[in-house]
């Protein structure tokens, strides 16, 4: 029989909403301290608060790992609080490798791991299509021929758009010969085609049968090279200095970009000072919105918390009222944020979390099923952000260890009593330690271990 135990280290008891999902996420992503870590301490709390205050989202479409405009993504994520995502057609398995003997599938795995490291600094999520990188492609026609017309790849792009529902698509390429590499050109072409296809219920109907819904991306941006093209021009300066991080957003991005080591990217240092990227509005689905110039890629969009309710078309007043409470709590947290005392925002965030959970619980009774699903998904994402912000503000630290068995044994160099391997039928003890490094009292309610046979609650 498996023995289960749990040990908690905490201050005075006080009941807070369950924070388990965010705590477990902290366990999974924890890593060694780096010279530059923009997500630790007060800097991380500041970023979490900015993300809470908005529903802005951007999908950046590229051809390979290392194609991305990391500096712009970092500014959008860390300065503006936007949810940023990168969709790469390939994993780069047909590229060069300057650091090991891995090629093809092995190189694809290596470049994916490098990309995950880089994206952590950008503050971005990663998505891929099923396209296999076969090496340098000289033309768009060659890429289309090799990838059988790219219909499957287009379907993958459409699936990501329909599932993640970005407010903005930011294409790295414009789909012309100026992009050079045939894969780059195709990435630019698919960025345009996918917008129409994602909104068309007759395209890729199998996705709709699986539960996805058509999604009309409100805005598409293409890069500006040289002279201004058609459409409103927006300039994004990632050279702004963040005093809590101690670097500009472009410098943070350069640190992340330095992890593309297999491609010969050397070093992590970026230069301070302005770094302006220029994009043009190439397609817009917002009625009556045709500006000559823009100050942000989010101009003309409702990116407020209460805007989530409008995913349902004509939302009920009860839902809007709950979201106003959530929005007010987040604003109070932002206005009261003191980097010397991050826990001071916790009470406001807890108020917002409770109101948000009321909204989530009430969605099904207020909206038709299909509308309720879309609204609930957006609310659950905001719930997760609130949980993570509370955990960060409290500086909670959680550590999981398993006791010794006859297999493996404890290493004298390990920081906790844990073993390296187990086989079915082994009995071992699982312990979770929680350290609350703030003056705000926290009482743990429960903890689960996600095991192959199902979640197990620790006693």
JSON list of N, CA and C in Angstrom, two decimals, residues 289-366:
[
{"chain": "A", "resi": 289, "resn": "UNK", "atom": "N", "xyz": [-13.90, 50.72, -38.50]},
{"chain": "A", "resi": 289, "resn": "UNK", "atom": "CA", "xyz": [-12.58, 51.10, -37.97]},
{"chain": "A", "resi": 289, "resn": "UNK", "atom": "C", "xyz": [-11.56, 51.10, -39.10]},
{"chain": "A", "resi": 290, "resn": "UNK", "atom": "N", "xyz": [-11.17, 52.26, -39.54]},
{"chain": "A", "resi": 290, "resn": "UNK", "atom": "CA", "xyz": [-10.18, 52.41, -40.60]},
{"chain": "A", "resi": 290, "resn": "UNK", "atom": "C", "xyz": [-9.27, 53.60, -40.29]},
{"chain": "A", "resi": 291, "resn": "UNK", "atom": "N", "xyz": [-8.41, 53.47, -39.31]},
{"chain": "A", "resi": 291, "resn": "UNK", "atom": "CA", "xyz": [-7.57, 54.60, -38.91]},
{"chain": "A", "resi": 291, "resn": "UNK", "atom": "C", "xyz": [-6.41, 54.83, -39.89]},
{"chain": "A", "resi": 292, "resn": "UNK", "atom": "N", "xyz": [-5.93, 56.03, -39.90]},
{"chain": "A", "resi": 292, "resn": "UNK", "atom": "CA", "xyz": [-4.75, 56.34, -40.72]},
{"chain": "A", "resi": 292, "resn": "UNK", "atom": "C", "xyz": [-3.47, 55.95, -39.99]},
{"chain": "A", "resi": 293, "resn": "UNK", "atom": "N", "xyz": [-3.55, 55.95, -38.68]},
{"chain": "A", "resi": 293, "resn": "UNK", "atom": "CA", "xyz": [-2.38, 55.61, -37.86]},
{"chain": "A", "resi": 293, "resn": "UNK", "atom": "C", "xyz": [-2.88, 55.07, -36.52]},
{"chain": "A", "resi": 294, "resn": "UNK", "atom": "N", "xyz": [-2.07, 54.27, -35.87]},
{"chain": "A", "resi": 294, "resn": "UNK", "atom": "CA", "xyz": [-2.46, 53.69, -34.59]},
{"chain": "A", "resi": 294, "resn": "UNK", "atom": "C", "xyz": [-1.33, 53.84, -33.58]},
{"chain": "A", "resi": 295, "resn": "UNK", "atom": "N", "xyz": [-1.70, 53.87, -32.30]},
{"chain": "A", "resi": 295, "resn": "UNK", "atom": "CA", "xyz": [-0.70, 53.92, -31.24]},
{"chain": "A", "resi": 295, "resn": "UNK", "atom": "C", "xyz": [-0.43, 52.54, -30.67]},
{"chain": "A", "resi": 296, "resn": "UNK", "atom": "N", "xyz": [-1.31, 51.58, -30.94]},
{"chain": "A", "resi": 296, "resn": "UNK", "atom": "CA", "xyz": [-1.18, 50.23, -30.40]},
{"chain": "A", "resi": 296, "resn": "UNK", "atom": "C", "xyz": [-1.89, 49.26, -31.33]},
{"chain": "A", "resi": 297, "resn": "UNK", "atom": "N", "xyz": [-1.43, 48.01, -31.36]},
{"chain": "A", "resi": 297, "resn": "UNK", "atom": "CA", "xyz": [-2.12, 46.99, -32.15]},
{"chain": "A", "resi": 297, "resn": "UNK", "atom": "C", "xyz": [-3.48, 46.67, -31.54]},
{"chain": "A", "resi": 298, "resn": "UNK", "atom": "N", "xyz": [-3.74, 47.13, -30.33]},
{"chain": "A", "resi": 298, "resn": "UNK", "atom": "CA", "xyz": [-5.02, 46.86, -29.67]},
{"chain": "A", "resi": 298, "resn": "UNK", "atom": "C", "xyz": [-6.01, 48.02, -29.80]},
{"chain": "A", "resi": 299, "resn": "UNK", "atom": "N", "xyz": [-5.64, 49.06, -30.53]},
{"chain": "A", "resi": 299, "resn": "UNK", "atom": "CA", "xyz": [-6.58, 50.17, -30.76]},
{"chain": "A", "resi": 299, "resn": "UNK", "atom": "C", "xyz": [-7.84, 49.63, -31.43]},
{"chain": "A", "resi": 300, "resn": "UNK", "atom": "N", "xyz": [-8.99, 50.13, -30.99]},
{"chain": "A", "resi": 300, "resn": "UNK", "atom": "CA", "xyz": [-10.26, 49.72, -31.58]},
{"chain": "A", "resi": 300, "resn": "UNK", "atom": "C", "xyz": [-10.84, 48.44, -31.03]},
{"chain": "A", "resi": 301, "resn": "UNK", "atom": "N", "xyz": [-10.12, 47.77, -30.12]},
{"chain": "A", "resi": 301, "resn": "UNK", "atom": "CA", "xyz": [-10.58, 46.51, -29.54]},
{"chain": "A", "resi": 301, "resn": "UNK", "atom": "C", "xyz": [-11.05, 46.71, -28.10]},
{"chain": "A", "resi": 302, "resn": "UNK", "atom": "N", "xyz": [-12.04, 45.96, -27.69]},
{"chain": "A", "resi": 302, "resn": "UNK", "atom": "CA", "xyz": [-12.45, 45.94, -26.29]},
{"chain": "A", "resi": 302, "resn": "UNK", "atom": "C", "xyz": [-11.64, 44.85, -25.59]},
{"chain": "A", "resi": 303, "resn": "UNK", "atom": "N", "xyz": [-10.62, 45.26, -24.85]},
{"chain": "A", "resi": 303, "resn": "UNK", "atom": "CA", "xyz": [-9.76, 44.30, -24.17]},
{"chain": "A", "resi": 303, "resn": "UNK", "atom": "C", "xyz": [-9.94, 44.39, -22.65]},
{"chain": "A", "resi": 304, "resn": "UNK", "atom": "N", "xyz": [-11.12, 44.87, -22.23]},
{"chain": "A", "resi": 304, "resn": "UNK", "atom": "CA", "xyz": [-11.44, 44.98, -20.81]},
{"chain": "A", "resi": 304, "resn": "UNK", "atom": "C", "xyz": [-11.92, 43.64, -20.26]},
{"chain": "A", "resi": 305, "resn": "UNK", "atom": "N", "xyz": [-11.93, 43.51, -18.94]},
{"chain": "A", "resi": 305, "resn": "UNK", "atom": "CA", "xyz": [-12.44, 42.30, -18.31]},
{"chain": "A", "resi": 305, "resn": "UNK", "atom": "C", "xyz": [-13.93, 42.13, -18.62]},
{"chain": "A", "resi": 306, "resn": "UNK", "atom": "N", "xyz": [-14.68, 43.21, -18.53]},
{"chain": "A", "resi": 306, "resn": "UNK", "atom": "CA", "xyz": [-16.11, 43.11, -18.82]},
{"chain": "A", "resi": 306, "resn": "UNK", "atom": "C", "xyz": [-16.36, 42.74, -20.28]},
{"chain": "A", "resi": 307, "resn": "UNK", "atom": "N", "xyz": [-15.38, 43.00, -21.13]},
{"chain": "A", "resi": 307, "resn": "UNK", "atom": "CA", "xyz": [-15.52, 42.63, -22.53]},
{"chain": "A", "resi": 307, "resn": "UNK", "atom": "C", "xyz": [-15.65, 41.13, -22.74]},
{"chain": "A", "resi": 308, "resn": "UNK", "atom": "N", "xyz": [-15.22, 40.33, -21.76]},
{"chain": "A", "resi": 308, "resn": "UNK", "atom": "CA", "xyz": [-15.37, 38.88, -21.87]},
{"chain": "A", "resi": 308, "resn": "UNK", "atom": "C", "xyz": [-16.84, 38.51, -22.05]},
{"chain": "A", "resi": 309, "resn": "UNK", "atom": "N", "xyz": [-17.72, 39.23, -21.35]},
{"chain": "A", "resi": 309, "resn": "UNK", "atom": "CA", "xyz": [-19.14, 38.92, -21.42]},
{"chain": "A", "resi": 309, "resn": "UNK", "atom": "C", "xyz": [-19.68, 39.08, -22.83]},
{"chain": "A", "resi": 310, "resn": "UNK", "atom": "N", "xyz": [-19.07, 39.96, -23.62]},
{"chain": "A", "resi": 310, "resn": "UNK", "atom": "CA", "xyz": [-19.59, 40.23, -24.96]},
{"chain": "A", "resi": 310, "resn": "UNK", "atom": "C", "xyz": [-19.26, 39.13, -25.96]},
{"chain": "A", "resi": 311, "resn": "UNK", "atom": "N", "xyz": [-18.48, 38.15, -25.52]},
{"chain": "A", "resi": 311, "resn": "UNK", "atom": "CA", "xyz": [-18.28, 36.97, -26.36]},
{"chain": "A", "resi": 311, "resn": "UNK", "atom": "C", "xyz": [-19.61, 36.25, -26.58]},
{"chain": "A", "resi": 312, "resn": "UNK", "atom": "N", "xyz": [-20.57, 36.53, -25.71]},
{"chain": "A", "resi": 312, "resn": "UNK", "atom": "CA", "xyz": [-21.90, 35.90, -25.81]},
{"chain": "A", "resi": 312, "resn": "UNK", "atom": "C", "xyz": [-22.86, 36.73, -26.64]},
{"chain": "A", "resi": 313, "resn": "UNK", "atom": "N", "xyz": [-22.40, 37.80, -27.25]},
{"chain": "A", "resi": 313, "resn": "UNK", "atom": "CA", "xyz": [-23.27, 38.64, -28.06]},
{"chain": "A", "resi": 313, "resn": "UNK", "atom": "C", "xyz": [-24.00, 39.66, -27.20]},
{"chain": "A", "resi": 314, "resn": "UNK", "atom": "N", "xyz": [-25.16, 39.28, -26.68]},
{"chain": "A", "resi": 314, "resn": "UNK", "atom": "CA", "xyz": [-25.93, 40.16, -25.79]},
{"chain": "A", "resi": 314, "resn": "UNK", "atom": "C", "xyz": [-25.88, 39.58, -24.38]},
{"chain": "A", "resi": 315, "resn": "UNK", "atom": "N", "xyz": [-24.86, 39.91, -23.61]},
{"chain": "A", "resi": 315, "resn": "UNK", "atom": "CA", "xyz": [-24.66, 39.27, -22.31]},
{"chain": "A", "resi": 315, "resn": "UNK", "atom": "C", "xyz": [-25.67, 39.73, -21.27]},
{"chain": "A", "resi": 316, "resn": "UNK", "atom": "N", "xyz": [-26.01, 38.87, -20.32]},
{"chain": "A", "resi": 316, "resn": "UNK", "atom": "CA", "xyz": [-26.92, 39.27, -19.24]},
{"chain": "A", "resi": 316, "resn": "UNK", "atom": "C", "xyz": [-26.24, 40.23, -18.28]},
{"chain": "A", "resi": 317, "resn": "UNK", "atom": "N", "xyz": [-27.03, 41.09, -17.67]},
{"chain": "A", "resi": 317, "resn": "UNK", "atom": "CA", "xyz": [-26.49, 42.10, -16.77]},
{"chain": "A", "resi": 317, "resn": "UNK", "atom": "C", "xyz": [-25.83, 41.47, -15.54]},
{"chain": "A", "resi": 318, "resn": "UNK", "atom": "N", "xyz": [-26.33, 40.30, -15.12]},
{"chain": "A", "resi": 318, "resn": "UNK", "atom": "CA", "xyz": [-25.74, 39.64, -13.94]},
{"chain": "A", "resi": 318, "resn": "UNK", "atom": "C", "xyz": [-24.27, 39.31, -14.18]},
{"chain": "A", "resi": 319, "resn": "UNK", "atom": "N", "xyz": [-23.96, 38.83, -15.39]},
{"chain": "A", "resi": 319, "resn": "UNK", "atom": "CA", "xyz": [-22.58, 38.48, -15.72]},
{"chain": "A", "resi": 319, "resn": "UNK", "atom": "C", "xyz": [-21.72, 39.73, -15.78]},
{"chain": "A", "resi": 320, "resn": "UNK", "atom": "N", "xyz": [-22.22, 40.78, -16.40]},
{"chain": "A", "resi": 320, "resn": "UNK", "atom": "CA", "xyz": [-21.46, 42.03, -16.49]},
{"chain": "A", "resi": 320, "resn": "UNK", "atom": "C", "xyz": [-21.20, 42.59, -15.10]},
{"chain": "A", "resi": 321, "resn": "UNK", "atom": "N", "xyz": [-22.18, 42.50, -14.20]},
{"chain": "A", "resi": 321, "resn": "UNK", "atom": "CA", "xyz": [-22.02, 43.03, -12.85]},
{"chain": "A", "resi": 321, "resn": "UNK", "atom": "C", "xyz": [-20.91, 42.28, -12.11]},
{"chain": "A", "resi": 322, "resn": "UNK", "atom": "N", "xyz": [-20.86, 40.95, -12.24]},
{"chain": "A", "resi": 322, "resn": "UNK", "atom": "CA", "xyz": [-19.80, 40.19, -11.58]},
{"chain": "A", "resi": 322, "resn": "UNK", "atom": "C", "xyz": [-18.43, 40.57, -12.14]},
{"chain": "A", "resi": 323, "resn": "UNK", "atom": "N", "xyz": [-18.35, 40.75, -13.45]},
{"chain": "A", "resi": 323, "resn": "UNK", "atom": "CA", "xyz": [-17.07, 41.09, -14.06]},
{"chain": "A", "resi": 323, "resn": "UNK", "atom": "C", "xyz": [-16.64, 42.51, -13.70]},
{"chain": "A", "resi": 324, "resn": "UNK", "atom": "N", "xyz": [-17.58, 43.39, -13.45]},
{"chain": "A", "resi": 324, "resn": "UNK", "atom": "CA", "xyz": [-17.21, 44.72, -12.97]},
{"chain": "A", "resi": 324, "resn": "UNK", "atom": "C", "xyz": [-16.56, 44.65, -11.59]},
{"chain": "A", "resi": 325, "resn": "UNK", "atom": "N", "xyz": [-17.06, 43.74, -10.76]},
{"chain": "A", "resi": 325, "resn": "UNK", "atom": "CA", "xyz": [-16.44, 43.55, -9.45]},
{"chain": "A", "resi": 325, "resn": "UNK", "atom": "C", "xyz": [-15.02, 43.03, -9.61]},
{"chain": "A", "resi": 326, "resn": "UNK", "atom": "N", "xyz": [-14.84, 42.07, -10.51]},
{"chain": "A", "resi": 326, "resn": "UNK", "atom": "CA", "xyz": [-13.50, 41.53, -10.77]},
{"chain": "A", "resi": 326, "resn": "UNK", "atom": "C", "xyz": [-12.57, 42.63, -11.27]},
{"chain": "A", "resi": 327, "resn": "UNK", "atom": "N", "xyz": [-13.06, 43.40, -12.22]},
{"chain": "A", "resi": 327, "resn": "UNK", "atom": "CA", "xyz": [-12.26, 44.48, -12.81]},
{"chain": "A", "resi": 327, "resn": "UNK", "atom": "C", "xyz": [-11.88, 45.51, -11.75]},
{"chain": "A", "resi": 328, "resn": "UNK", "atom": "N", "xyz": [-12.82, 45.87, -10.90]},
{"chain": "A", "resi": 328, "resn": "UNK", "atom": "CA", "xyz": [-12.53, 46.84, -9.85]},
{"chain": "A", "resi": 328, "resn": "UNK", "atom": "C", "xyz": [-11.49, 46.33, -8.87]},
{"chain": "A", "resi": 329, "resn": "UNK", "atom": "N", "xyz": [-11.57, 45.05, -8.52]},
{"chain": "A", "resi": 329, "resn": "UNK", "atom": "CA", "xyz": [-10.59, 44.48, -7.59]},
{"chain": "A", "resi": 329, "resn": "UNK", "atom": "C", "xyz": [-9.19, 44.49, -8.20]},
{"chain": "A", "resi": 330, "resn": "UNK", "atom": "N", "xyz": [-9.11, 44.17, -9.49]},
{"chain": "A", "resi": 330, "resn": "UNK", "atom": "CA", "xyz": [-7.80, 44.16, -10.16]},
{"chain": "A", "resi": 330, "resn": "UNK", "atom": "C", "xyz": [-7.23, 45.58, -10.23]},
{"chain": "A", "resi": 331, "resn": "UNK", "atom": "N", "xyz": [-8.07, 46.55, -10.53]},
{"chain": "A", "resi": 331, "resn": "UNK", "atom": "CA", "xyz": [-7.60, 47.93, -10.58]},
{"chain": "A", "resi": 331, "resn": "UNK", "atom": "C", "xyz": [-7.10, 48.40, -9.22]},
{"chain": "A", "resi": 332, "resn": "UNK", "atom": "N", "xyz": [-7.80, 48.01, -8.16]},
{"chain": "A", "resi": 332, "resn": "UNK", "atom": "CA", "xyz": [-7.34, 48.39, -6.81]},
{"chain": "A", "resi": 332, "resn": "UNK", "atom": "C", "xyz": [-6.00, 47.73, -6.50]},
{"chain": "A", "resi": 333, "resn": "UNK", "atom": "N", "xyz": [-5.82, 46.50, -6.94]},
{"chain": "A", "resi": 333, "resn": "UNK", "atom": "CA", "xyz": [-4.54, 45.83, -6.73]},
{"chain": "A", "resi": 333, "resn": "UNK", "atom": "C", "xyz": [-3.42, 46.55, -7.47]},
{"chain": "A", "resi": 334, "resn": "UNK", "atom": "N", "xyz": [-3.68, 46.95, -8.71]},
{"chain": "A", "resi": 334, "resn": "UNK", "atom": "CA", "xyz": [-2.66, 47.64, -9.49]},
{"chain": "A", "resi": 334, "resn": "UNK", "atom": "C", "xyz": [-2.29, 48.98, -8.86]},
{"chain": "A", "resi": 335, "resn": "UNK", "atom": "N", "xyz": [-3.29, 49.71, -8.40]},
{"chain": "A", "resi": 335, "resn": "UNK", "atom": "CA", "xyz": [-3.03, 51.03, -7.83]},
{"chain": "A", "resi": 335, "resn": "UNK", "atom": "C", "xyz": [-2.33, 50.95, -6.48]},
{"chain": "A", "resi": 336, "resn": "UNK", "atom": "N", "xyz": [-2.52, 49.85, -5.77]},
{"chain": "A", "resi": 336, "resn": "UNK", "atom": "CA", "xyz": [-1.90, 49.71, -4.44]},
{"chain": "A", "resi": 336, "resn": "UNK", "atom": "C", "xyz": [-0.58, 48.96, -4.48]},
{"chain": "A", "resi": 337, "resn": "UNK", "atom": "N", "xyz": [-0.16, 48.51, -5.66]},
{"chain": "A", "resi": 337, "resn": "UNK", "atom": "CA", "xyz": [1.05, 47.71, -5.77]},
{"chain": "A", "resi": 337, "resn": "UNK", "atom": "C", "xyz": [2.29, 48.50, -5.35]},
{"chain": "A", "resi": 338, "resn": "UNK", "atom": "N", "xyz": [3.02, 47.96, -4.40]},
{"chain": "A", "resi": 338, "resn": "UNK", "atom": "CA", "xyz": [4.28, 48.52, -3.94]},
{"chain": "A", "resi": 338, "resn": "UNK", "atom": "C", "xyz": [5.34, 47.43, -4.09]},
{"chain": "A", "resi": 339, "resn": "UNK", "atom": "N", "xyz": [6.33, 47.63, -4.95]},
{"chain": "A", "resi": 339, "resn": "UNK", "atom": "CA", "xyz": [7.32, 46.56, -5.17]},
{"chain": "A", "resi": 339, "resn": "UNK", "atom": "C", "xyz": [8.08, 46.16, -3.91]},
{"chain": "A", "resi": 340, "resn": "UNK", "atom": "N", "xyz": [8.06, 47.05, -2.88]},
{"chain": "A", "resi": 340, "resn": "UNK", "atom": "CA", "xyz": [8.72, 46.68, -1.62]},
{"chain": "A", "resi": 340, "resn": "UNK", "atom": "C", "xyz": [7.84, 45.77, -0.78]},
{"chain": "A", "resi": 341, "resn": "UNK", "atom": "N", "xyz": [6.52, 45.77, -1.06]},
{"chain": "A", "resi": 341, "resn": "UNK", "atom": "CA", "xyz": [5.57, 44.97, -0.29]},
{"chain": "A", "resi": 341, "resn": "UNK", "atom": "C", "xyz": [4.53, 44.34, -1.23]},
{"chain": "A", "resi": 342, "resn": "UNK", "atom": "N", "xyz": [4.93, 43.42, -2.09]},
{"chain": "A", "resi": 342, "resn": "UNK", "atom": "CA", "xyz": [3.97, 42.80, -3.02]},
{"chain": "A", "resi": 342, "resn": "UNK", "atom": "C", "xyz": [2.76, 42.16, -2.35]},
{"chain": "A", "resi": 343, "resn": "UNK", "atom": "N", "xyz": [2.87, 41.59, -1.13]},
{"chain": "A", "resi": 343, "resn": "UNK", "atom": "CA", "xyz": [1.68, 40.96, -0.52]},
{"chain": "A", "resi": 343, "resn": "UNK", "atom": "C", "xyz": [0.53, 41.94, -0.27]},
{"chain": "A", "resi": 344, "resn": "UNK", "atom": "N", "xyz": [0.80, 43.25, -0.35]},
{"chain": "A", "resi": 344, "resn": "UNK", "atom": "CA", "xyz": [-0.26, 44.22, -0.13]},
{"chain": "A", "resi": 344, "resn": "UNK", "atom": "C", "xyz": [-1.39, 44.15, -1.14]},
{"chain": "A", "resi": 345, "resn": "UNK", "atom": "N", "xyz": [-1.17, 43.47, -2.28]},
{"chain": "A", "resi": 345, "resn": "UNK", "atom": "CA", "xyz": [-2.22, 43.37, -3.31]},
{"chain": "A", "resi": 345, "resn": "UNK", "atom": "C", "xyz": [-3.09, 42.14, -3.11]},
{"chain": "A", "resi": 346, "resn": "UNK", "atom": "N", "xyz": [-2.71, 41.25, -2.19]},
{"chain": "A", "resi": 346, "resn": "UNK", "atom": "CA", "xyz": [-3.37, 39.94, -2.11]},
{"chain": "A", "resi": 346, "resn": "UNK", "atom": "C", "xyz": [-4.85, 40.06, -1.76]},
{"chain": "A", "resi": 347, "resn": "UNK", "atom": "N", "xyz": [-5.19, 40.90, -0.79]},
{"chain": "A", "resi": 347, "resn": "UNK", "atom": "CA", "xyz": [-6.60, 41.02, -0.38]},
{"chain": "A", "resi": 347, "resn": "UNK", "atom": "C", "xyz": [-7.48, 41.43, -1.55]},
{"chain": "A", "resi": 348, "resn": "UNK", "atom": "N", "xyz": [-7.00, 42.37, -2.39]},
{"chain": "A", "resi": 348, "resn": "UNK", "atom": "CA", "xyz": [-7.78, 42.79, -3.56]},
{"chain": "A", "resi": 348, "resn": "UNK", "atom": "C", "xyz": [-7.90, 41.65, -4.57]},
{"chain": "A", "resi": 349, "resn": "UNK", "atom": "N", "xyz": [-6.81, 40.91, -4.76]},
{"chain": "A", "resi": 349, "resn": "UNK", "atom": "CA", "xyz": [-6.85, 39.82, -5.73]},
{"chain": "A", "resi": 349, "resn": "UNK", "atom": "C", "xyz": [-7.77, 38.70, -5.26]},
{"chain": "A", "resi": 350, "resn": "UNK", "atom": "N", "xyz": [-7.80, 38.45, -3.98]},
{"chain": "A", "resi": 350, "resn": "UNK", "atom": "CA", "xyz": [-8.71, 37.43, -3.45]},
{"chain": "A", "resi": 350, "resn": "UNK", "atom": "C", "xyz": [-10.16, 37.85, -3.66]},
{"chain": "A", "resi": 351, "resn": "UNK", "atom": "N", "xyz": [-10.45, 39.12, -3.45]},
{"chain": "A", "resi": 351, "resn": "UNK", "atom": "CA", "xyz": [-11.81, 39.62, -3.73]},
{"chain": "A", "resi": 351, "resn": "UNK", "atom": "C", "xyz": [-12.17, 39.37, -5.20]},
{"chain": "A", "resi": 352, "resn": "UNK", "atom": "N", "xyz": [-11.22, 39.68, -6.09]},
{"chain": "A", "resi": 352, "resn": "UNK", "atom": "CA", "xyz": [-11.47, 39.47, -7.51]},
{"chain": "A", "resi": 352, "resn": "UNK", "atom": "C", "xyz": [-11.64, 38.00, -7.85]},
{"chain": "A", "resi": 353, "resn": "UNK", "atom": "N", "xyz": [-10.85, 37.13, -7.20]},
{"chain": "A", "resi": 353, "resn": "UNK", "atom": "CA", "xyz": [-10.94, 35.70, -7.47]},
{"chain": "A", "resi": 353, "resn": "UNK", "atom": "C", "xyz": [-12.29, 35.14, -7.05]},
{"chain": "A", "resi": 354, "resn": "UNK", "atom": "N", "xyz": [-12.78, 35.57, -5.91]},
{"chain": "A", "resi": 354, "resn": "UNK", "atom": "CA", "xyz": [-14.10, 35.09, -5.44]},
{"chain": "A", "resi": 354, "resn": "UNK", "atom": "C", "xyz": [-15.21, 35.53, -6.40]},
{"chain": "A", "resi": 355, "resn": "UNK", "atom": "N", "xyz": [-15.15, 36.79, -6.83]},
{"chain": "A", "resi": 355, "resn": "UNK", "atom": "CA", "xyz": [-16.17, 37.28, -7.76]},
{"chain": "A", "resi": 355, "resn": "UNK", "atom": "C", "xyz": [-16.08, 36.55, -9.10]},
{"chain": "A", "resi": 356, "resn": "UNK", "atom": "N", "xyz": [-14.86, 36.28, -9.54]},
{"chain": "A", "resi": 356, "resn": "UNK", "atom": "CA", "xyz": [-14.68, 35.58, -10.81]},
{"chain": "A", "resi": 356, "resn": "UNK", "atom": "C", "xyz": [-15.22, 34.16, -10.73]},
{"chain": "A", "resi": 357, "resn": "UNK", "atom": "N", "xyz": [-15.00, 33.50, -9.62]},
{"chain": "A", "resi": 357, "resn": "UNK", "atom": "CA", "xyz": [-15.53, 32.14, -9.48]},
{"chain": "A", "resi": 357, "resn": "UNK", "atom": "C", "xyz": [-17.05, 32.13, -9.41]},
{"chain": "A", "resi": 358, "resn": "UNK", "atom": "N", "xyz": [-17.64, 33.18, -8.85]},
{"chain": "A", "resi": 358, "resn": "UNK", "atom": "CA", "xyz": [-19.10, 33.28, -8.90]},
{"chain": "A", "resi": 358, "resn": "UNK", "atom": "C", "xyz": [-19.58, 33.39, -10.35]},
{"chain": "A", "resi": 359, "resn": "UNK", "atom": "N", "xyz": [-18.84, 34.19, -11.12]},
{"chain": "A", "resi": 359, "resn": "UNK", "atom": "CA", "xyz": [-19.21, 34.35, -12.53]},
{"chain": "A", "resi": 359, "resn": "UNK", "atom": "C", "xyz": [-19.09, 33.03, -13.28]},
{"chain": "A", "resi": 360, "resn": "UNK", "atom": "N", "xyz": [-18.02, 32.29, -13.03]},
{"chain": "A", "resi": 360, "resn": "UNK", "atom": "CA", "xyz": [-17.82, 31.00, -13.70]},
{"chain": "A", "resi": 360, "resn": "UNK", "atom": "C", "xyz": [-18.95, 30.04, -13.34]},
{"chain": "A", "resi": 361, "resn": "UNK", "atom": "N", "xyz": [-19.28, 29.99, -12.06]},
{"chain": "A", "resi": 361, "resn": "UNK", "atom": "CA", "xyz": [-20.35, 29.08, -11.62]},
{"chain": "A", "resi": 361, "resn": "UNK", "atom": "C", "xyz": [-21.70, 29.44, -12.22]},
{"chain": "A", "resi": 362, "resn": "UNK", "atom": "N", "xyz": [-21.92, 30.73, -12.51]},
{"chain": "A", "resi": 362, "resn": "UNK", "atom": "CA", "xyz": [-23.22, 31.15, -12.99]},
{"chain": "A", "resi": 362, "resn": "UNK", "atom": "C", "xyz": [-23.38, 31.19, -14.49]},
{"chain": "A", "resi": 363, "resn": "UNK", "atom": "N", "xyz": [-22.30, 30.97, -15.23]},
{"chain": "A", "resi": 363, "resn": "UNK", "atom": "CA", "xyz": [-22.35, 31.11, -16.69]},
{"chain": "A", "resi": 363, "resn": "UNK", "atom": "C", "xyz": [-23.35, 30.15, -17.32]},
{"chain": "A", "resi": 364, "resn": "UNK", "atom": "N", "xyz": [-23.33, 28.90, -16.90]},
{"chain": "A", "resi": 364, "resn": "UNK", "atom": "CA", "xyz": [-24.19, 27.91, -17.54]},
{"chain": "A", "resi": 364, "resn": "UNK", "atom": "C", "xyz": [-25.67, 28.25, -17.41]},
{"chain": "A", "resi": 365, "resn": "UNK", "atom": "N", "xyz": [-26.05, 28.85, -16.30]},
{"chain": "A", "resi": 365, "resn": "UNK", "atom": "CA", "xyz": [-27.45, 29.19, -16.10]},
{"chain": "A", "resi": 365, "resn": "UNK", "atom": "C", "xyz": [-27.88, 30.47, -16.78]},
{"chain": "A", "resi": 366, "resn": "UNK", "atom": "N", "xyz": [-26.91, 31.24, -17.28]},
{"chain": "A", "resi": 366, "resn": "UNK", "atom": "CA", "xyz": [-27.22, 32.54, -17.89]},
{"chain": "A", "resi": 366, "resn": "UNK", "atom": "C", "xyz": [-27.16, 32.54, -19.40]}
]
